[in-house]
Amino acid sequence: MVARTTGKDTLNVSDTVHESQIQVKTSMSIRLVRARSTSFVRLSKPFDKSVGFLSAMRIKYGSENDVQAGQTFNAIRIGGKDVDEVGFSLIAQKQSAWSNLKVISLNGLCLNGISSRPLQLASRRNAVAEVIGLGLRCEELDLGRNLLENWYDVVAICSALSKLQILKLNGNRLRDVFANVAELEAPLVKLQSLSLANMALHWDEALILCTQERFPMLQTLSLAFNPLGTPTKVSFTLSIPSLTRLDLTSCGITSLDQIMSISQGTNLTTLILRSNPLQTLSTTPGLKFTNLRTLDLTSTLLPNLTSLSPIPTLFPPLESLQTSQTPLSTSHPESRLLTIARLPQLTTLNHTPIPAHERLNSELYYLNLIANLLLSAQTPALEHQIIHIDHSQYQYLCSKHGEPANIQERNRNRARQSTAHISSTDPQKSQQQREDNEEDRSPPPMSLAAHLCTFTLHLNHHHNNNNNTTTTHAQTQTLTLPLPTIISVYALKGVVGRLFRIAPMRVRLVLETEEWDPVPAAKPADGDWGCGSEDEGSFSSSSSSSAESQEDDDGHGTNGNRLQKRGKKKKKKKKKKKKKKPLWVRREVEISDSVRRVEDWVEGRREARVRVEERALGDEEKRVVWAWEKGDQVR
């Protein structure tokens, strides 16, 4: 619509009059077609004159000459009285030193370009050289809501700032984008962030501006509040490999097919699609964001949880998701639980981290919900749709937490019915069916049953006899119970103390393992080294010599007999002594007091034997135990 008002300051786009019906002059072209009122300015009204870059700098930050002369630009009056500024001279002096400014904001100053009037190429280069001579070290520049209409004016200003990293052009209106960017200018090598919000750009114009040749190091791009949902005749591809963040807030995007061009030449990790009329995430096959980790769908029109089903396929490494202020989150009270259960790769939902216990509760709730749907299904086709189409995470959740109990009972009933039917027809198949049903089913690794261990606890009580106090007899008390190994040692001692009526601080637990260790041989004392063998040898030698002498004296012994005896003695000395077999004892490990889990000692065993002992306590510990036992007696 092109129009000029004659007595009307506002014009509703939905009620506009066609140009052929009235005689009006063409003065403005409306590109943002929205059902809202538009303001017009009368030509008789005075308007602000456009300024150049240096003039805008003097208006906003002043100059060193103005500060030294004490010139003030705007007098402050409150209630008809002048107000003096105290202490602002130092701030004005710092701002007037343009070379020290890191952030320059020239927003809304009617900036027309490097100069207030259009310049030829030679004059434009002289103006750029003049700005370069100031030695500006600006890193962030805001040129929003100005009168910039040509892209080469933007390039001229940015080329004079060698350290520029962030550029904001929000609210400007560029004319003839395809004609103004025909000649290739010098690339902005250090620019990392570019904001082109609310500039009435279409997809083809935005993509021809944002190219790798102009911004080789661009990382963040904002195209918010532009009519990107409008179909265009020419198709371009956003090919900036360094781009990681893209903001498409309120761009009228109704389908992800409209942004297919950004998924091919970029490595996006953050995509913002808030305030777009998106009702589904289904796209044509082939569209995939392989590096995307953060997706913002705030204030979209996603109707239900089924609309989130394509996310694992479209965004495989997604970790953070925002779905607040959507029909999905407002109409379903349990939307957070079901969203967490449907997307197992998520770590943050609506800016809130997902702890392990919340994910466990969400997945169990979702699993029971699917089980109820399966029980209510009447046909196998409906069950197939529930498992494979509507709730595709069912198989994964069953492998992680186990099949729900009601589903297991239903399957057993079906198996019994089929077995009864088979037994009536074929006995051999019936036997095979029973063997298959009796196979060992190990519990799921994440369930509580997978962490159960059967503990055999035994405690020896020593009692004195009534008649004779020196003799005692032992009485063993044994208990067997299953306990989860994920509890702490303190919790285990509390349970044991409650069962054996012992204060937990007195309890000492000794784990009797199935491993055996050899007992080292006892070493003799220092004064006993070599006493036994030498004495025995001397005793035998003395006894044998006395026997020989007795035989000689009596005359009964002969030389042959003596030689035979000596030979036998030498053979006995040559015989090696037999080694004694080592003793073996069961290895015992004391379960020390700590907050560690019991599974650190049990080490995955399904059965464990633990000896319970009572240990001595100090004075302070005795007071605590006395208070505990007193309270236990009261209970």
XYZ file of C-alpha atoms in Angstrom:
635
model
C 0.000 0.000 0.000
C 1.391 3.385 -0.982
C -0.332 6.462 0.427
C -0.071 9.948 1.878
C -2.579 11.102 4.451
C -4.839 14.093 4.010
C -6.176 14.878 7.471
C -5.732 11.370 9.034
C -2.796 10.504 11.287
C -3.443 6.775 11.562
C -4.302 4.216 8.936
C -5.393 0.639 9.610
C -3.898 -1.755 7.114
C -6.993 -3.950 7.132
C -9.163 -0.960 6.151
C -6.901 0.606 3.516
C -8.367 2.099 0.347
C -7.023 1.004 -2.998
C -4.796 3.579 -4.707
C -6.936 3.664 -7.864
C -9.998 4.819 -5.953
C -8.499 8.071 -4.626
C -5.863 10.421 -5.929
C -2.929 10.231 -3.562
C 0.788 10.720 -3.926
C 3.234 7.809 -3.505
C 5.469 8.530 -0.522
C 5.873 5.267 1.432
C 5.743 1.542 0.776
C 4.372 -0.772 3.479
C 6.231 -4.101 3.656
C 5.241 -5.304 7.116
C 1.632 -6.334 6.511
C 0.190 -6.549 10.025
C -3.259 -5.809 11.422
C -2.182 -2.754 13.423
C -2.375 0.980 13.029
C 0.356 2.954 11.264
C 1.444 6.524 12.059
C 2.009 9.189 9.434
C 3.707 12.591 9.699
C 2.357 15.696 8.009
C 4.713 17.400 5.578
C 4.050 20.757 7.219
C 5.539 19.494 10.456
C 9.227 20.305 11.079
C 11.478 17.252 11.023
C 14.941 16.454 12.349
C 17.785 16.839 9.924
C 20.006 13.905 9.133
C 23.580 13.907 10.452
C 26.822 12.141 9.658
C 28.857 9.829 11.840
C 31.129 12.504 13.317
C 28.207 14.851 13.999
C 26.336 12.070 15.775
C 29.410 11.381 17.912
C 29.576 15.047 18.953
C 25.872 15.100 19.800
C 26.066 11.959 21.932
C 29.508 12.159 23.522
C 30.675 15.737 22.934
C 34.216 16.685 21.999
C 37.329 17.683 23.907
C 37.029 21.300 22.747
C 33.441 21.557 23.966
C 34.355 20.093 27.366
C 37.318 22.433 27.792
C 35.123 25.439 26.896
C 32.506 24.325 29.418
C 29.748 24.171 26.807
C 26.543 22.348 27.764
C 24.210 21.106 25.076
C 20.954 20.641 26.980
C 19.877 22.748 29.946
C 17.933 20.847 32.601
C 14.795 22.534 33.943
C 12.503 21.067 36.580
C 9.370 22.944 37.560
C 10.512 26.058 35.676
C 13.838 26.179 37.507
C 17.296 25.469 36.195
C 19.100 22.502 37.677
C 22.853 22.517 38.032
C 24.836 19.385 37.222
C 27.436 18.594 39.861
C 30.121 16.001 39.257
C 29.251 15.342 35.613
C 32.220 17.252 34.272
C 34.527 14.291 34.903
C 32.134 11.942 33.103
C 31.864 14.345 30.175
C 35.632 14.564 30.027
C 35.978 10.779 29.887
C 33.301 10.459 27.210
C 34.884 13.146 25.091
C 37.997 10.977 24.754
C 36.607 8.925 21.861
C 39.663 6.711 21.595
C 38.876 5.181 25.012
C 35.290 4.211 24.192
C 34.704 0.460 23.907
C 30.940 0.723 23.309
C 29.418 3.412 21.070
C 25.631 3.776 20.934
C 24.246 6.134 18.271
C 20.691 4.825 18.494
C 17.964 7.128 17.192
C 20.149 10.090 16.154
C 18.979 10.369 12.497
C 22.318 9.028 11.279
C 22.396 8.975 7.487
C 25.812 7.414 6.933
C 29.459 8.379 7.090
C 28.282 11.844 6.025
C 24.977 13.683 6.268
C 24.614 13.812 2.463
C 25.287 11.298 -0.291
C 28.931 11.265 -1.379
C 30.817 10.057 -4.370
C 33.274 7.214 -4.032
C 36.338 9.497 -3.650
C 34.651 11.752 -1.082
C 33.435 8.703 0.831
C 36.978 7.371 1.071
C 38.197 10.724 2.415
C 35.472 10.667 5.084
C 36.477 7.128 6.069
C 40.132 8.197 6.312
C 39.094 11.065 8.589
C 37.317 8.660 10.960
C 40.284 6.269 10.880
C 42.561 9.141 11.890
C 40.644 9.503 15.179
C 42.031 6.128 16.342
C 38.730 4.729 17.636
C 39.039 1.414 19.503
C 35.339 0.623 19.584
C 34.332 -3.057 19.959
C 30.516 -2.662 19.995
C 28.553 -0.256 17.775
C 24.787 0.375 17.919
C 23.340 2.135 14.852
C 19.706 1.147 15.450
C 16.672 3.288 14.552
C 18.534 5.589 12.189
C 18.168 6.642 8.551
C 20.611 4.170 7.018
C 19.224 3.169 3.611
C 22.313 1.990 1.716
C 24.495 -0.948 2.655
C 27.691 0.778 1.494
C 27.147 3.472 4.184
C 27.149 0.737 6.818
C 30.307 -0.776 5.341
C 32.022 2.630 5.259
C 31.406 3.202 8.970
C 32.443 -0.321 9.989
C 35.610 -0.273 7.873
C 36.812 2.743 9.869
C 36.594 0.721 13.122
C 39.336 -1.887 12.987
C 38.433 -3.603 16.308
C 34.668 -3.834 15.804
C 33.181 -7.140 17.017
C 29.462 -6.423 17.628
C 27.229 -4.487 15.196
C 23.536 -3.642 15.709
C 21.434 -2.255 12.837
C 17.969 -2.836 14.312
C 15.140 -0.741 12.937
C 16.837 0.597 9.797
C 15.307 0.254 6.328
C 17.641 -0.755 3.539
C 16.536 0.028 -0.032
C 17.438 -2.048 -3.075
C 19.507 -4.610 -1.212
C 20.390 -6.565 -4.342
C 21.659 -3.430 -6.134
C 23.577 -1.985 -3.180
C 25.570 -5.136 -2.437
C 26.490 -5.879 -6.050
C 30.064 -4.668 -5.692
C 32.049 -6.672 -3.155
C 33.485 -4.600 -0.316
C 36.245 -5.380 2.165
C 35.183 -8.152 4.606
C 34.702 -7.401 8.302
C 37.157 -9.968 9.589
C 36.738 -9.394 13.336
C 32.945 -9.048 13.426
C 31.435 -11.823 15.574
C 27.856 -10.631 16.267
C 25.404 -9.007 13.828
C 21.843 -7.883 14.605
C 19.469 -7.147 11.697
C 16.216 -7.188 13.684
C 13.097 -5.340 12.533
C 14.533 -4.275 9.176
C 11.677 -5.612 6.963
C 14.015 -8.071 5.243
C 12.856 -11.119 3.313
C 14.756 -14.409 3.287
C 16.523 -13.750 0.000
C 17.649 -10.268 1.122
C 18.863 -11.506 4.505
C 20.789 -14.388 2.960
C 22.471 -12.233 0.326
C 23.642 -9.837 3.045
C 24.932 -12.532 5.426
C 27.613 -14.362 3.500
C 30.947 -15.817 4.455
C 32.757 -13.365 2.168
C 31.491 -10.394 4.225
C 31.584 -11.948 7.702
C 34.084 -14.830 7.792
C 34.141 -14.985 11.625
C 30.444 -14.342 12.372
C 29.133 -16.399 15.307
C 25.812 -14.760 16.310
C 23.124 -13.525 13.905
C 19.749 -11.972 14.792
C 17.012 -11.715 12.141
C 14.145 -11.197 14.596
C 10.939 -9.346 13.632
C 11.544 -9.702 9.886
C 8.932 -11.177 7.486
C 10.963 -14.301 6.811
C 7.831 -16.411 6.524
C 6.876 -14.613 3.319
C 7.576 -16.847 0.284
C 10.283 -15.601 -2.094
C 11.063 -16.421 -5.699
C 14.830 -16.739 -5.301
C 16.358 -19.390 -3.016
C 19.665 -18.846 -1.230
C 21.640 -20.802 1.341
C 23.071 -19.388 4.552
C 26.654 -20.621 4.264
C 28.630 -19.336 7.253
C 30.438 -22.283 8.868
C 31.415 -20.245 11.941
C 27.782 -19.323 12.783
C 26.632 -20.965 16.049
C 23.631 -18.875 17.225
C 20.627 -17.730 15.141
C 17.699 -15.680 16.433
C 14.453 -15.904 14.382
C 12.033 -14.450 16.926
C 8.626 -13.414 15.544
C 9.467 -13.945 11.877
C 6.147 -15.511 10.833
C 7.648 -18.983 10.328
C 4.936 -21.634 10.110
C 7.058 -24.647 9.131
C 10.654 -25.746 9.549
C 10.829 -26.245 5.791
C 11.107 -22.456 5.470
C 14.465 -22.485 7.269
C 15.904 -25.484 5.456
C 18.561 -23.238 3.917
C 20.224 -22.636 7.317
C 20.732 -26.322 8.155
C 23.201 -27.033 5.362
C 25.967 -24.430 5.536
C 26.103 -23.707 9.285
C 27.108 -25.396 12.526
C 24.321 -24.011 14.690
C 24.291 -24.868 18.383
C 21.500 -22.446 19.408
C 18.289 -21.776 17.430
C 15.616 -19.355 18.704
C 12.153 -19.721 17.147
C 10.051 -17.997 19.785
C 6.788 -16.156 18.965
C 6.365 -17.920 15.608
C 3.071 -19.563 14.546
C 4.608 -23.032 14.558
C 2.051 -25.806 15.025
C 4.197 -28.796 14.118
C 7.852 -29.770 13.841
C 7.321 -32.269 11.043
C 9.404 -31.546 7.946
C 10.417 -33.140 4.703
C 12.930 -35.997 5.010
C 16.556 -34.943 5.015
C 16.368 -31.893 7.278
C 18.615 -32.377 10.309
C 20.569 -30.119 12.667
C 23.480 -32.283 13.682
C 25.103 -29.828 16.125
C 22.104 -28.069 17.698
C 22.084 -28.197 21.506
C 19.661 -25.390 22.480
C 16.192 -24.877 20.965
C 13.792 -22.115 22.014
C 10.105 -22.702 21.130
C 8.623 -20.199 23.591
C 5.239 -18.651 22.667
C 4.708 -20.932 19.669
C 1.489 -22.809 18.830
C 2.585 -26.396 19.528
C -0.708 -28.059 20.520
C 0.240 -31.286 22.300
C 3.066 -33.605 23.279
C 2.879 -35.518 20.017
C 4.258 -32.438 18.239
C 7.568 -33.010 20.068
C 8.060 -36.477 18.564
C 10.262 -35.316 15.607
C 12.798 -33.683 17.948
C 15.063 -36.765 18.424
C 15.299 -37.118 14.632
C 15.712 -33.432 13.741
C 17.946 -32.446 16.671
C 19.866 -35.553 17.854
C 22.289 -33.830 20.303
C 19.647 -31.469 21.804
C 20.301 -30.727 25.491
C 18.247 -27.605 26.321
C 14.623 -26.919 25.326
C 12.226 -24.029 26.077
C 8.476 -24.653 25.584
C 6.914 -22.175 28.025
C 3.857 -20.081 27.105
C 2.646 -22.597 24.534
C -0.616 -24.601 24.417
C 1.519 -27.622 25.138
C 2.646 -26.306 28.551
C -0.514 -24.429 29.556
C -3.117 -27.106 28.762
C -1.237 -30.110 30.241
C -0.362 -29.902 33.965
C 2.061 -32.829 33.632
C 3.725 -31.455 30.497
C 7.125 -31.145 32.164
C 7.138 -34.786 33.291
C 6.058 -36.098 29.920
C 8.478 -33.862 28.008
C 11.402 -35.098 30.110
C 10.341 -38.723 29.605
C 9.909 -38.322 25.835
C 13.329 -36.699 25.310
C 15.997 -38.759 27.122
C 18.868 -36.570 25.914
C 17.585 -33.373 27.588
C 19.526 -31.908 30.516
C 17.688 -28.555 30.827
C 14.002 -27.763 30.302
C 12.720 -24.175 30.434
C 16.018 -22.951 31.917
C 15.753 -25.473 34.792
C 18.251 -28.351 35.104
C 16.816 -31.877 35.157
C 18.160 -33.861 38.162
C 18.428 -37.636 38.129
C 15.517 -38.246 40.512
C 13.173 -36.064 38.443
C 14.050 -37.971 35.290
C 13.461 -41.273 37.078
C 10.036 -40.164 38.327
C 9.098 -38.794 34.903
C 10.055 -41.951 33.050
C 8.241 -44.231 35.503
C 5.124 -42.054 35.317
C 5.229 -42.040 31.527
C 5.805 -45.814 31.438
C 2.753 -46.475 33.603
C 0.713 -44.114 31.442
C 1.624 -46.075 28.316
C 0.846 -49.338 30.125
C -2.670 -48.116 30.922
C -3.166 -47.202 27.277
C -2.017 -50.672 26.201
C -4.405 -52.339 28.622
C -7.288 -50.337 27.232
C -6.365 -51.154 23.616
C -8.773 -53.633 22.050
C -6.897 -54.686 18.916
C -3.266 -55.528 18.091
C -3.234 -52.761 15.481
C -4.052 -50.188 18.135
C -1.305 -51.561 20.395
C 1.167 -51.281 17.531
C 0.190 -47.658 16.978
C 0.603 -46.843 20.666
C 4.050 -48.447 20.947
C 5.641 -47.535 17.615
C 3.936 -44.287 16.576
C 2.369 -42.370 19.444
C 4.846 -43.401 22.169
C 8.031 -44.546 20.477
C 10.036 -44.371 23.742
C 8.206 -47.368 25.220
C 10.778 -49.976 24.205
C 13.647 -47.846 25.513
C 11.921 -47.271 28.858
C 11.145 -50.984 29.237
C 14.786 -51.901 28.634
C 15.842 -49.321 31.229
C 13.267 -49.800 34.000
C 11.643 -53.094 33.151
C 8.211 -53.877 31.797
C 5.313 -52.646 33.984
C 3.794 -55.226 36.336
C 0.303 -55.037 34.841
C 1.709 -55.620 31.348
C 3.708 -58.607 32.622
C 0.569 -60.054 34.203
C -1.336 -59.590 30.956
C 1.436 -61.308 28.984
C 1.466 -64.232 31.426
C -2.267 -64.640 31.091
C -1.953 -64.644 27.337
C 0.866 -67.190 27.560
C -1.265 -69.466 29.756
C -4.139 -69.245 27.336
C -1.895 -70.036 24.379
C -0.251 -72.901 26.318
C -3.625 -74.368 27.183
C -4.663 -74.161 23.560
C -1.415 -75.760 22.364
C -1.537 -78.554 24.955
C -4.876 -79.647 23.644
C -3.413 -79.979 20.145
C 0.307 -80.821 20.500
C 1.861 -81.958 23.857
C 5.482 -81.508 22.653
C 4.941 -77.838 21.765
C 3.249 -77.328 25.111
C 6.328 -78.612 26.977
C 8.607 -76.360 24.938
C 6.336 -73.378 25.639
C 6.511 -74.030 29.394
C 10.310 -74.228 29.283
C 10.503 -70.926 27.449
C 8.261 -69.258 30.020
C 10.372 -70.564 32.904
C 13.588 -69.030 31.627
C 15.483 -66.852 34.029
C 14.540 -63.198 33.696
C 17.196 -60.950 35.160
C 15.891 -57.656 36.604
C 16.547 -54.424 34.695
C 19.863 -52.789 35.632
C 18.237 -49.524 36.831
C 15.580 -51.179 39.032
C 15.733 -51.719 42.796
C 15.681 -55.494 42.338
C 19.021 -55.342 40.528
C 20.649 -53.903 43.699
C 19.220 -56.406 46.211
C 21.622 -58.591 48.171
C 20.738 -61.299 50.700
C 22.648 -60.593 53.926
C 23.235 -63.365 56.477
C 23.913 -61.645 59.800
C 25.160 -63.672 62.780
C 25.975 -62.471 66.297
C 27.710 -64.571 68.999
C 26.422 -64.017 72.558
C 28.788 -65.151 75.380
C 27.025 -66.118 78.684
C 28.609 -67.119 82.021
C 27.393 -70.244 83.826
C 25.547 -69.647 87.075
C 27.455 -72.265 89.066
C 30.940 -71.681 87.673
C 31.789 -68.127 86.580
C 35.011 -69.147 84.846
C 33.276 -71.159 82.113
C 31.184 -69.544 79.368
C 29.088 -70.842 76.516
C 28.381 -69.066 73.188
C 24.972 -68.639 71.583
C 24.735 -67.586 67.924
C 21.856 -65.492 66.656
C 21.421 -65.524 62.866
C 19.177 -63.419 60.673
C 18.761 -63.462 56.891
C 17.147 -60.605 55.009
C 17.439 -58.894 51.583
C 18.697 -55.306 51.588
C 19.525 -52.890 48.748
C 23.236 -52.277 48.391
C 22.691 -48.639 47.440
C 22.141 -47.662 51.086
C 25.004 -46.167 53.083
C 27.006 -47.918 55.771
C 25.379 -45.785 58.454
C 21.932 -46.895 57.270
C 23.020 -50.553 57.304
C 24.316 -50.238 60.878
C 21.059 -48.625 61.910
C 19.086 -51.566 60.509
C 21.408 -54.111 62.137
C 21.270 -52.308 65.476
C 17.490 -52.286 65.376
C 17.317 -56.018 64.595
C 19.808 -57.152 67.270
C 18.784 -54.548 69.865
C 22.220 -52.929 69.825
C 23.019 -49.249 69.635
C 24.259 -48.421 66.132
C 27.425 -46.865 67.542
C 28.309 -50.188 69.169
C 27.838 -52.189 65.980
C 30.941 -53.493 64.238
C 30.381 -55.275 60.912
C 32.873 -57.745 59.472
C 32.293 -59.071 55.961
C 33.315 -62.723 55.574
C 34.327 -63.120 51.942
C 34.698 -66.308 49.914
C 38.425 -65.815 49.486
C 41.072 -67.609 51.564
C 44.478 -66.336 52.677
C 47.456 -68.415 53.922
C 48.543 -68.025 57.533
C 52.278 -67.186 57.782
C 54.420 -69.533 59.928
C 55.197 -68.279 63.440
C 58.816 -67.176 63.859
C 60.729 -68.318 66.991
C 61.860 -65.840 69.594
C 65.314 -64.232 69.494
C 66.788 -66.498 72.187
C 65.408 -69.722 70.687
C 67.198 -69.657 67.329
C 68.751 -73.124 66.590
C 68.108 -74.538 70.074
C 65.763 -77.331 69.203
C 67.627 -79.136 66.402
C 71.071 -78.826 67.914
C 69.992 -80.101 71.300
C 68.213 -82.999 69.741
C 71.284 -83.859 67.653
C 73.611 -83.633 70.613
C 71.296 -85.733 72.713
C 71.102 -88.450 70.039
C 74.819 -88.431 69.469
C 75.572 -88.725 73.179
C 73.107 -91.545 73.606
C 74.521 -93.449 70.641
C 78.098 -93.066 71.865
C 77.127 -94.305 75.304
C 75.407 -97.319 73.735
C 78.490 -98.117 71.669
C 80.773 -97.855 74.597
C 78.502 -100.156 76.561
C 78.626 -102.750 73.811
C 82.415 -102.545 73.680
C 82.686 -102.953 77.378
C 80.397 -105.922 77.489
C 82.094 -107.570 74.564
C 78.903 -108.196 72.690
C 79.385 -105.694 69.875
C 81.441 -106.377 66.788
C 83.120 -104.152 64.262
C 80.598 -105.105 61.523
C 77.646 -104.187 63.627
C 79.143 -100.823 64.475
C 79.800 -100.035 60.814
C 76.230 -100.918 59.826
C 74.803 -98.664 62.526
C 76.993 -95.768 61.426
C 75.856 -96.199 57.804
C 72.196 -96.129 58.814
C 72.757 -92.954 60.814
C 74.317 -91.199 57.815
C 71.351 -92.175 55.607
C 68.930 -90.785 58.152
C 70.811 -87.488 58.232
C 70.628 -87.236 54.439
C 66.818 -87.511 54.414
C 65.104 -84.118 53.978
C 62.587 -82.949 56.460
C 59.022 -82.847 55.170
C 57.458 -79.344 54.810
C 54.316 -78.707 56.752
C 51.222 -77.687 54.802
C 50.296 -73.999 55.309
C 47.092 -73.074 57.120
C 44.338 -71.122 55.357
C 41.798 -68.745 56.866
C 38.812 -66.929 55.356
C 39.501 -63.325 54.409
C 37.571 -60.811 56.514
C 36.983 -57.131 55.723
C 35.635 -54.653 58.243
C 32.888 -52.371 56.901
C 34.086 -49.043 58.272
C 31.798 -46.153 59.164
C 31.212 -43.856 56.168
C 28.542 -42.482 53.878
C 29.707 -44.731 51.073
C 27.353 -47.289 49.632
C 27.416 -50.878 50.849
C 27.915 -52.037 47.242
C 31.506 -50.774 47.463
C 32.204 -53.691 49.834
C 29.793 -56.289 48.470
C 31.037 -55.694 44.882
C 27.995 -56.969 43.003
C 27.494 -60.231 44.953
C 23.928 -61.459 45.426
C 24.691 -63.025 48.850
C 26.917 -61.834 51.676
C 27.767 -63.170 55.129
C 28.418 -60.535 57.807
C 29.532 -61.051 61.404
C 28.104 -58.613 63.914
C 30.193 -57.616 66.922
C 29.872 -55.178 69.780
C 32.743 -52.771 70.237
C 33.848 -50.697 73.197
C 32.922 -47.005 73.338
C 34.341 -43.851 74.846
C 32.703 -41.704 77.510
C 30.995 -39.357 75.049
C 29.797 -42.242 72.905
C 28.446 -43.996 75.997
C 26.244 -41.010 76.766
C 24.811 -41.081 73.246
C 24.202 -44.824 73.434
C 22.565 -44.475 76.849
C 20.169 -41.872 75.464
C 19.435 -44.093 72.461
C 18.754 -47.179 74.588
C 16.552 -45.195 76.961
C 14.452 -43.880 74.093
C 14.270 -47.361 72.581
C 12.904 -48.797 75.855
C 10.261 -46.089 75.976
C 9.157 -46.958 72.465
